[in-house]
PDB file of C-alpha atoms in Angstrom:
ATOM      1  CA  UNK A 399       0.000   0.000   0.000  1.00  0.00           C
ATOM      2  CA  UNK A 400       1.257   3.454  -0.917  1.00  0.00           C
ATOM      3  CA  UNK A 401      -0.010   7.017  -0.691  1.00  0.00           C
ATOM      4  CA  UNK A 402      -0.026  10.198  -2.708  1.00  0.00           C
ATOM      5  CA  UNK A 403      -1.394  13.617  -1.789  1.00  0.00           C
ATOM      6  CA  UNK A 404      -3.416  15.457  -4.398  1.00  0.00           C
ATOM      7  CA  UNK A 405      -2.715  19.041  -5.443  1.00  0.00           C
ATOM      8  CA  UNK A 406      -5.558  21.550  -5.639  1.00  0.00           C
ATOM      9  CA  UNK A 407      -6.585  22.019  -9.269  1.00  0.00           C
ATOM     10  CA  UNK A 408      -4.382  19.163 -10.564  1.00  0.00           C
ATOM     11  CA  UNK A 409      -5.852  15.927 -11.948  1.00  0.00           C
ATOM     12  CA  UNK A 410      -2.745  14.231 -13.429  1.00  0.00           C
ATOM     13  CA  UNK A 411      -0.069  12.463 -11.323  1.00  0.00           C
ATOM     14  CA  UNK A 412       3.071  10.423 -11.943  1.00  0.00           C
ATOM     15  CA  UNK A 413       3.737   6.965 -10.508  1.00  0.00           C
ATOM     16  CA  UNK A 414       7.113   8.313  -9.417  1.00  0.00           C
ATOM     17  CA  UNK A 415       5.314  10.695  -7.012  1.00  0.00           C
ATOM     18  CA  UNK A 416       3.587   7.833  -5.171  1.00  0.00           C
ATOM     19  CA  UNK A 417       5.150   7.200  -1.759  1.00  0.00           C
ATOM     20  CA  UNK A 418       5.504   3.466  -1.085  1.00  0.00           C
ATOM     21  CA  UNK A 419       6.873   4.079   2.406  1.00  0.00           C
ATOM     22  CA  UNK A 420       9.702   1.683   1.568  1.00  0.00           C
ATOM     23  CA  UNK A 421      13.176   3.064   0.945  1.00  0.00           C
ATOM     24  CA  UNK A 422      15.185   1.817  -2.025  1.00  0.00           C
ATOM     25  CA  UNK A 423      17.671   0.449   0.504  1.00  0.00           C
ATOM     26  CA  UNK A 424      14.942  -2.056   1.455  1.00  0.00           C
ATOM     27  CA  UNK A 425      14.797  -3.419  -2.069  1.00  0.00           C
ATOM     28  CA  UNK A 426      11.946  -1.435  -3.661  1.00  0.00           C
ATOM     29  CA  UNK A 427      12.873   0.933  -6.494  1.00  0.00           C
ATOM     30  CA  UNK A 428       9.484   2.332  -7.503  1.00  0.00           C
ATOM     31  CA  UNK A 429       5.873   1.837  -8.614  1.00  0.00           C
ATOM     32  CA  UNK A 430       5.130   0.168 -11.942  1.00  0.00           C
ATOM     33  CA  UNK A 431       1.362  -0.350 -11.627  1.00  0.00           C
ATOM     34  CA  UNK A 432      -1.585   0.718  -9.474  1.00  0.00           C
ATOM     35  CA  UNK A 433      -4.256  -1.944  -9.009  1.00  0.00           C
ATOM     36  CA  UNK A 434      -6.803  -0.043  -6.922  1.00  0.00           C
ATOM     37  CA  UNK A 435      -7.223   3.319  -5.220  1.00  0.00           C
ATOM     38  CA  UNK A 436      -9.239   4.841  -2.388  1.00  0.00           C
ATOM     39  CA  UNK A 437      -9.532   8.290  -0.822  1.00  0.00           C
ATOM     40  CA  UNK A 438      -8.825   8.714   2.883  1.00  0.00           C
ATOM     41  CA  UNK A 439     -11.883  10.042   4.716  1.00  0.00           C
ATOM     42  CA  UNK A 440     -11.757  10.589   8.485  1.00  0.00           C
ATOM     43  CA  UNK A 441     -10.472   7.364  10.027  1.00  0.00           C
ATOM     44  CA  UNK A 442     -11.518   5.300   7.024  1.00  0.00           C
ATOM     45  CA  UNK A 443     -11.379   5.357   3.250  1.00  0.00           C
ATOM     46  CA  UNK A 444     -13.744   5.388   0.270  1.00  0.00           C
ATOM     47  CA  UNK A 445     -13.094   3.206  -2.789  1.00  0.00           C
ATOM     48  CA  UNK A 446     -12.507   5.109  -6.036  1.00  0.00           C
ATOM     49  CA  UNK A 447     -13.947   3.728  -9.278  1.00  0.00           C
ATOM     50  CA  UNK A 448     -11.280   2.588 -11.790  1.00  0.00           C
ATOM     51  CA  UNK A 449     -12.036   3.445 -15.402  1.00  0.00           C
ATOM     52  CA  UNK A 450     -10.567   2.393 -18.730  1.00  0.00           C
ATOM     53  CA  UNK A 451      -8.736   5.341 -20.298  1.00  0.00           C
ATOM     54  CA  UNK A 452     -11.021   5.666 -23.389  1.00  0.00           C
ATOM     55  CA  UNK A 453     -14.111   5.738 -21.100  1.00  0.00           C
ATOM     56  CA  UNK A 454     -12.468   8.189 -18.693  1.00  0.00           C
ATOM     57  CA  UNK A 455     -11.328  10.463 -21.513  1.00  0.00           C
ATOM     58  CA  UNK A 456     -14.797  10.572 -23.110  1.00  0.00           C
ATOM     59  CA  UNK A 457     -17.030  10.828 -20.048  1.00  0.00           C
ATOM     60  CA  UNK A 458     -14.793  12.519 -17.439  1.00  0.00           C
ATOM     61  CA  UNK A 459     -12.397  14.772 -19.352  1.00  0.00           C
ATOM     62  CA  UNK A 460     -14.603  15.708 -22.296  1.00  0.00           C
ATOM     63  CA  UNK A 461     -16.017  18.955 -20.853  1.00  0.00           C
ATOM     64  CA  UNK A 462     -15.318  22.678 -21.065  1.00  0.00           C
ATOM     65  CA  UNK A 463     -16.296  23.131 -17.412  1.00  0.00           C
ATOM     66  CA  UNK A 464     -14.691  20.326 -15.395  1.00  0.00           C
ATOM     67  CA  UNK A 465     -16.129  19.685 -11.960  1.00  0.00           C
ATOM     68  CA  UNK A 466     -14.036  20.020  -8.817  1.00  0.00           C
ATOM     69  CA  UNK A 467     -14.419  18.216  -5.525  1.00  0.00           C
ATOM     70  CA  UNK A 468     -13.227  15.043  -3.771  1.00  0.00           C
ATOM     71  CA  UNK A 469     -11.886  12.581  -6.386  1.00  0.00           C
ATOM     72  CA  UNK A 470     -14.164   9.600  -7.023  1.00  0.00           C
ATOM     73  CA  UNK A 471     -12.847   8.101 -10.316  1.00  0.00           C
ATOM     74  CA  UNK A 472      -9.375   7.362 -11.643  1.00  0.00           C
ATOM     75  CA  UNK A 473      -7.689   5.929 -14.735  1.00  0.00           C
ATOM     76  CA  UNK A 474      -4.156   4.938 -15.703  1.00  0.00           C
ATOM     77  CA  UNK A 475      -2.742   7.004 -18.580  1.00  0.00           C
ATOM     78  CA  UNK A 476       1.011   6.393 -18.917  1.00  0.00           C
ATOM     79  CA  UNK A 477       2.261   2.836 -18.391  1.00  0.00           C
ATOM     80  CA  UNK A 478       5.340   1.436 -16.721  1.00  0.00           C
ATOM     81  CA  UNK A 479       7.896   3.426 -14.778  1.00  0.00           C
ATOM     82  CA  UNK A 480      10.832   5.735 -15.287  1.00  0.00           C
ATOM     83  CA  UNK A 481      13.502   4.100 -13.061  1.00  0.00           C
ATOM     84  CA  UNK A 482      15.715   6.504 -11.199  1.00  0.00           C
ATOM     85  CA  UNK A 483      14.061   9.616 -12.651  1.00  0.00           C
ATOM     86  CA  UNK A 484      12.067  11.109  -9.795  1.00  0.00           C
ATOM     87  CA  UNK A 485       9.302  13.399 -11.023  1.00  0.00           C
ATOM     88  CA  UNK A 486      10.034  12.553 -14.657  1.00  0.00           C
ATOM     89  CA  UNK A 487       7.279  13.080 -17.199  1.00  0.00           C
ATOM     90  CA  UNK A 488       8.023   9.617 -18.558  1.00  0.00           C
ATOM     91  CA  UNK A 489       6.676   6.363 -17.218  1.00  0.00           C
ATOM     92  CA  UNK A 490       3.394   5.605 -15.485  1.00  0.00           C
ATOM     93  CA  UNK A 491       0.774   8.198 -14.658  1.00  0.00           C
ATOM     94  CA  UNK A 492      -2.885   8.434 -13.715  1.00  0.00           C
ATOM     95  CA  UNK A 493      -5.719  10.951 -13.729  1.00  0.00           C
ATOM     96  CA  UNK A 494      -8.452  11.547 -11.164  1.00  0.00           C
ATOM     97  CA  UNK A 495     -11.846  13.241 -11.333  1.00  0.00           C
ATOM     98  CA  UNK A 496     -13.392  15.449 -10.144  1.00  0.00           C
ATOM     99  CA  UNK A 497     -10.405  17.805 -10.099  1.00  0.00           C
ATOM    100  CA  UNK A 498      -9.311  18.008  -6.434  1.00  0.00           C
ATOM    101  CA  UNK A 499     -10.574  21.097  -4.629  1.00  0.00           C
ATOM    102  CA  UNK A 500      -8.421  20.347  -1.585  1.00  0.00           C
ATOM    103  CA  UNK A 501      -5.459  18.217  -0.556  1.00  0.00           C
ATOM    104  CA  UNK A 502      -6.633  14.601  -0.313  1.00  0.00           C
ATOM    105  CA  UNK A 503      -4.648  11.487   0.579  1.00  0.00           C
ATOM    106  CA  UNK A 504      -5.097   8.689  -1.945  1.00  0.00           C
ATOM    107  CA  UNK A 505      -4.307   5.142  -0.808  1.00  0.00           C
ATOM    108  CA  UNK A 506      -2.942   3.061  -3.680  1.00  0.00           C
ATOM    109  CA  UNK A 507      -2.617  -0.701  -3.961  1.00  0.00           C
ATOM    110  CA  UNK A 508       0.614  -0.749  -5.949  1.00  0.00           C
ATOM    111  CA  UNK A 509       2.821  -3.200  -7.787  1.00  0.00           C
ATOM    112  CA  UNK A 510       6.477  -2.253  -7.367  1.00  0.00           C
ATOM    113  CA  UNK A 511       9.684  -3.251  -9.093  1.00  0.00           C
ATOM    114  CA  UNK A 512      12.867  -4.148  -7.182  1.00  0.00           C
ATOM    115  CA  UNK A 513      16.113  -2.233  -7.089  1.00  0.00           C
ATOM    116  CA  UNK A 514      18.994  -3.561  -9.195  1.00  0.00           C
ATOM    117  CA  UNK A 515      21.257  -5.981  -7.330  1.00  0.00           C
ATOM    118  CA  UNK A 516      24.628  -4.275  -7.732  1.00  0.00           C
ATOM    119  CA  UNK A 517      26.404  -5.432  -4.562  1.00  0.00           C
ATOM    120  CA  UNK A 518      26.322  -8.454  -2.264  1.00  0.00           C
ATOM    121  CA  UNK A 519      24.712  -6.356   0.464  1.00  0.00           C
ATOM    122  CA  UNK A 520      21.765  -5.190  -1.685  1.00  0.00           C
ATOM    123  CA  UNK A 521      18.386  -6.380  -0.428  1.00  0.00           C
ATOM    124  CA  UNK A 522      16.539  -8.947  -2.549  1.00  0.00           C
ATOM    125  CA  UNK A 523      12.958  -7.635  -2.752  1.00  0.00           C
ATOM    126  CA  UNK A 524      11.482 -10.651  -4.539  1.00  0.00           C
ATOM    127  CA  UNK A 525       9.423 -12.808  -2.173  1.00  0.00           C
ATOM    128  CA  UNK A 526      10.781 -16.223  -1.258  1.00  0.00           C
ATOM    129  CA  UNK A 527       9.883 -19.080  -3.644  1.00  0.00           C
ATOM    130  CA  UNK A 528       9.750 -16.628  -6.565  1.00  0.00           C
ATOM    131  CA  UNK A 529      13.496 -16.260  -6.129  1.00  0.00           C
ATOM    132  CA  UNK A 530      13.836 -19.917  -7.148  1.00  0.00           C
ATOM    133  CA  UNK A 531      12.730 -18.965 -10.679  1.00  0.00           C
ATOM    134  CA  UNK A 532      15.397 -16.277 -11.132  1.00  0.00           C
ATOM    135  CA  UNK A 533      18.324 -18.543 -12.198  1.00  0.00           C
ATOM    136  CA  UNK A 534      16.177 -20.150 -14.901  1.00  0.00           C
ATOM    137  CA  UNK A 535      15.096 -16.781 -16.283  1.00  0.00           C
ATOM    138  CA  UNK A 536      18.739 -15.654 -16.296  1.00  0.00           C
ATOM    139  CA  UNK A 537      19.705 -18.871 -18.118  1.00  0.00           C
ATOM    140  CA  UNK A 538      16.957 -18.179 -20.663  1.00  0.00           C
ATOM    141  CA  UNK A 539      18.464 -14.758 -21.447  1.00  0.00           C
ATOM    142  CA  UNK A 540      21.988 -16.171 -21.588  1.00  0.00           C
ATOM    143  CA  UNK A 541      20.993 -18.939 -23.994  1.00  0.00           C
ATOM    144  CA  UNK A 542      19.007 -16.520 -26.182  1.00  0.00           C
ATOM    145  CA  UNK A 543      22.077 -14.309 -26.554  1.00  0.00           C
ATOM    146  CA  UNK A 544      24.071 -17.093 -28.255  1.00  0.00           C
ATOM    147  CA  UNK A 545      21.807 -16.845 -31.317  1.00  0.00           C
ATOM    148  CA  UNK A 546      22.344 -20.424 -32.453  1.00  0.00           C
ATOM    149  CA  UNK A 547      19.414 -22.710 -33.217  1.00  0.00           C
ATOM    150  CA  UNK A 548      20.396 -25.331 -30.652  1.00  0.00           C
ATOM    151  CA  UNK A 549      20.948 -22.839 -27.830  1.00  0.00           C
ATOM    152  CA  UNK A 550      17.755 -20.924 -28.635  1.00  0.00           C
ATOM    153  CA  UNK A 551      15.847 -24.203 -28.461  1.00  0.00           C
ATOM    154  CA  UNK A 552      17.468 -24.771 -25.058  1.00  0.00           C
ATOM    155  CA  UNK A 553      16.379 -21.259 -24.070  1.00  0.00           C
ATOM    156  CA  UNK A 554      12.768 -22.012 -24.998  1.00  0.00           C
ATOM    157  CA  UNK A 555      12.922 -25.206 -22.942  1.00  0.00           C
ATOM    158  CA  UNK A 556      14.459 -23.344 -19.995  1.00  0.00           C
ATOM    159  CA  UNK A 557      11.615 -20.818 -20.071  1.00  0.00           C
ATOM    160  CA  UNK A 558       8.634 -23.101 -20.746  1.00  0.00           C
ATOM    161  CA  UNK A 559       9.619 -26.126 -18.678  1.00  0.00           C
ATOM    162  CA  UNK A 560      11.675 -24.724 -15.817  1.00  0.00           C
ATOM    163  CA  UNK A 561      11.119 -20.999 -15.280  1.00  0.00           C
ATOM    164  CA  UNK A 562       7.322 -21.322 -15.577  1.00  0.00           C
ATOM    165  CA  UNK A 563       7.375 -24.433 -13.372  1.00  0.00           C
ATOM    166  CA  UNK A 564       8.981 -22.513 -10.521  1.00  0.00           C
ATOM    167  CA  UNK A 565       6.778 -19.443 -11.072  1.00  0.00           C
ATOM    168  CA  UNK A 566       3.653 -21.629 -10.904  1.00  0.00           C
ATOM    169  CA  UNK A 567       5.048 -23.383  -7.833  1.00  0.00           C
ATOM    170  CA  UNK A 568       5.605 -20.056  -6.056  1.00  0.00           C
ATOM    171  CA  UNK A 569       2.128 -18.829  -6.989  1.00  0.00           C
ATOM    172  CA  UNK A 570       0.445 -22.004  -5.690  1.00  0.00           C
ATOM    173  CA  UNK A 571       2.362 -21.890  -2.418  1.00  0.00           C
ATOM    174  CA  UNK A 572       1.405 -18.248  -1.873  1.00  0.00           C
ATOM    175  CA  UNK A 573      -2.282 -18.558  -2.779  1.00  0.00           C
ATOM    176  CA  UNK A 574      -4.759 -18.447   0.109  1.00  0.00           C
ATOM    177  CA  UNK A 575      -7.436 -21.109   0.333  1.00  0.00           C
ATOM    178  CA  UNK A 576     -10.227 -18.556  -0.137  1.00  0.00           C
ATOM    179  CA  UNK A 577     -10.656 -16.484  -3.320  1.00  0.00           C
ATOM    180  CA  UNK A 578      -7.306 -17.592  -4.711  1.00  0.00           C
ATOM    181  CA  UNK A 579      -8.423 -16.556  -8.203  1.00  0.00           C
ATOM    182  CA  UNK A 580      -8.196 -12.863  -7.271  1.00  0.00           C
ATOM    183  CA  UNK A 581      -4.377 -12.877  -7.193  1.00  0.00           C
ATOM    184  CA  UNK A 582      -2.452 -12.067 -10.359  1.00  0.00           C
ATOM    185  CA  UNK A 583      -1.009 -15.082 -12.123  1.00  0.00           C
ATOM    186  CA  UNK A 584      -3.153 -17.586 -10.241  1.00  0.00           C
ATOM    187  CA  UNK A 585      -5.612 -18.130 -13.077  1.00  0.00           C
ATOM    188  CA  UNK A 586      -9.286 -18.978 -12.923  1.00  0.00           C
ATOM    189  CA  UNK A 587      -9.785 -22.478 -11.429  1.00  0.00           C
ATOM    190  CA  UNK A 588     -13.079 -22.796 -13.308  1.00  0.00           C
ATOM    191  CA  UNK A 589     -11.663 -21.756 -16.698  1.00  0.00           C
ATOM    192  CA  UNK A 590     -11.279 -25.345 -17.936  1.00  0.00           C
ATOM    193  CA  UNK A 591     -14.900 -26.362 -17.296  1.00  0.00           C
ATOM    194  CA  UNK A 592     -16.093 -23.027 -18.709  1.00  0.00           C
ATOM    195  CA  UNK A 593     -14.318 -23.818 -21.951  1.00  0.00           C
ATOM    196  CA  UNK A 594     -15.416 -27.449 -21.935  1.00  0.00           C
ATOM    197  CA  UNK A 595     -11.919 -28.850 -21.474  1.00  0.00           C
ATOM    198  CA  UNK A 596     -10.427 -31.031 -18.751  1.00  0.00           C
ATOM    199  CA  UNK A 597     -12.179 -33.077 -16.126  1.00  0.00           C
ATOM    200  CA  UNK A 598     -15.247 -35.237 -16.671  1.00  0.00           C
ATOM    201  CA  UNK A 599     -17.123 -34.473 -19.833  1.00  0.00           C
ATOM    202  CA  UNK A 600     -14.301 -32.326 -21.189  1.00  0.00           C
ATOM    203  CA  UNK A 601     -13.453 -32.342 -24.849  1.00  0.00           C
TER     204      UNK A 601
END
């Protein structure tokens, strides 16, 4: 969870301005995605409606007299991040509406990217079990760089049969028993039956 304070009269914000509360020395470099957002109100918070950018642009920004008030809707505009460039115009960004008429604290459910591992003392920000997949992903890149048919076939095998195996293993070990489908990368457990494949009666 991270926070950002709005600016009166400003509806556009950069991911780089979001405060994760975690210093880079603890392994987190910055925000690369925002999954949900809410506005702090009193001792609680109110959920803000996420919108697709085309919808947001047409129905929220398409006016000569924009409304102001407490933000209720938001949409991602720029994607990704601009590593190491604090306040840069590049990288991820989002808009809110109505245009803030006061300073509000927005609570953001963020996805962050780790700092580069440059020294032995640097903190590894990847959660345990996902770290097991790292050597196989590194091997995939190394084999791809050889640019020979045999090694590139080995690279494909390293990615499909080993890297993904350990990523799936980490995801399954981290999934809760309840509502496991809501976590990224976990997949929909009912997708097979929905498509008529797998299990009894599957094609």
